[in-house]
Steps between C-alpha positions, in 0.01 A plus 500: 500500500771744599694409186202583274448838672868585455481398131197729441671795670804460274280501187313808621821690567641398164187630325519837676867535412415429133230768495728764664790430262398739215478798737856494638667211324776703329668617816464164672668321211785752476593480866372185675539488876658845497458553872693182579782603268525841663519342844766258382699778337488692828636200682782452251597866509513488879722194504713559190517874457880508552735459203822299507815699567873432508595534868782394727471241775456775759214651298324162488520470878350848540217418261411188696453711812285772344162350591231245436445610141859421403487158665177417318665588173791267567274216611257525204500171302598515130223630270374302207630605155322812385400611851582853608836521675566868565495847357754677286448867413141480618399211267438136589763262368447126497754237593472368146632836375800479738620140477769417754509856636500394865763233438724743314480752784593235757797396285618861472468550875692180572773593251533844657523352852774261388692780332510699827747248640734529202532876473835659414726594794426826673648808338591830656313789344611864509222756480538878501199607705564875511738770384536844656699807399729610784645852514796566727726802539688475174357186340178354373441133431235228474477243781358164392335273760533131410328199657663157501221246458518121501271366230231267626509633856335778693740698716334673794787748533670606176875520445567841349789711376514862384767577239577781257638479147860548612472194731390283208771649283768416759373141528503467121857632479632270774338192352627576149854523635476157663255312272567654159383194303178449695419870496550539124139406425342699787356837409518802728303825451732772374542830673310799365606862507146635490143395587614273784202592717211456256240234577585317177872476580435387857255233384740367237787488746285324759428216256863495388626467859258214566628314192862583586476351851304197381761429233784531752325270747454233231881455467639278778844658535364854506217408738751371758755779457562749785451790258145392418399395853639805678319729259181388677574470870831674580347853516237372747765332717705820511196713584383254769845495657509880520154513656595235756816688596299817562242319712210532252401139554146510363612651169798267492276198558292578190814536290657177634171322427496619138863390458397159638219470243726606215759235585225243541358577152849486349575166667806602704383400847826332604748779438686716749284797405188304593643411842576868554140578405373253761730664755354840416145369534580333833661814644214730390230262625679473835537878534128538428413233763380256233683213665322208332582639155862559603522142632364369168766690302777352718361150454492541121860625500618209717336253263699652214818484711437139602739354245773759558762426761599863545358832393549852639126524575459152655600598855295825505193320361529220759533745788206708376292184451566377856404839645183531290396139560518563875288817454224335297507164678641289214746212511860624507689179579622438147648849470662467842657171393638658184642789703671248728653332194639835389652559844664160495635578154682801650267783396496785753130578509550787745691686232239431232312811382124509540272458202436874490872579506562257212222665306638851546860409421427294186628686192240521224652626177 
């Protein structure tokens, strides 16, 4: 009985649909179930509105944390061929129109991640960041400020120098006397008799000095030569020494610190000049009651002196380290043992100058 009633209802509904067809049949045929398609399109646009992009591994991690919408997009199962997959320039593009697009992007990302581990060794970059015209009593010149930057790294505190044209010219002359063959192919900006202070001349010289220093640094023998290295940090060492001698410890500390960074960028952290720089930092930190920092400088110097049986600064550094370690509550037994070894070797520690005295007496020419 129920089956017959259901059958009659179906026939009745079918008849009514047939009679209503002529009135609105055109629109119904053109867009069947339009409301369902609109709802489905809304759902797809919500889930798949983002387009694929070439990002690093860090960017992918950030995208995964952005919110629920991003996680839904990642977890969406693959669409059937021809289904909408995203938007490009405001138009829907199907997966069929972009075959293998997702796979290609993953391959590019993986290739880029692998290439990050095989990058070329770090280079030292020289960048002229500013140039200012300086007028003194009887002279006028341009002072160029140059940053030393390690490629691939972010330096919180920059290593900087300020040099004028005559400084570069002197470096060029000294290097050509010693490395005539290597310097034959290195260009140097010629001196001008007029228009030295125009913006165009200053800009051209800035780029020329950057290229000049980069070319010099690319040659091993020149890069390790005293002439090249001292061009960068010797003026700072001399200025820091003068400031320390006059008791201007805060100003001296900043200059010692810049000299430290310059030597670090240039890769000369085991030389005598670097030990002197650590001595200057230790003395200034101690005079400014920054005892932990002074203790750290002494420890770094003693690590560099570990392999050396004797050095003029070994005794003063050991004595300063023992005193500072006692002040800041650090272990001083190793330094005391090394001092005892020096006494047994016949070194008169009572006659040893202090670290500050060594710093003041050291000739810097």
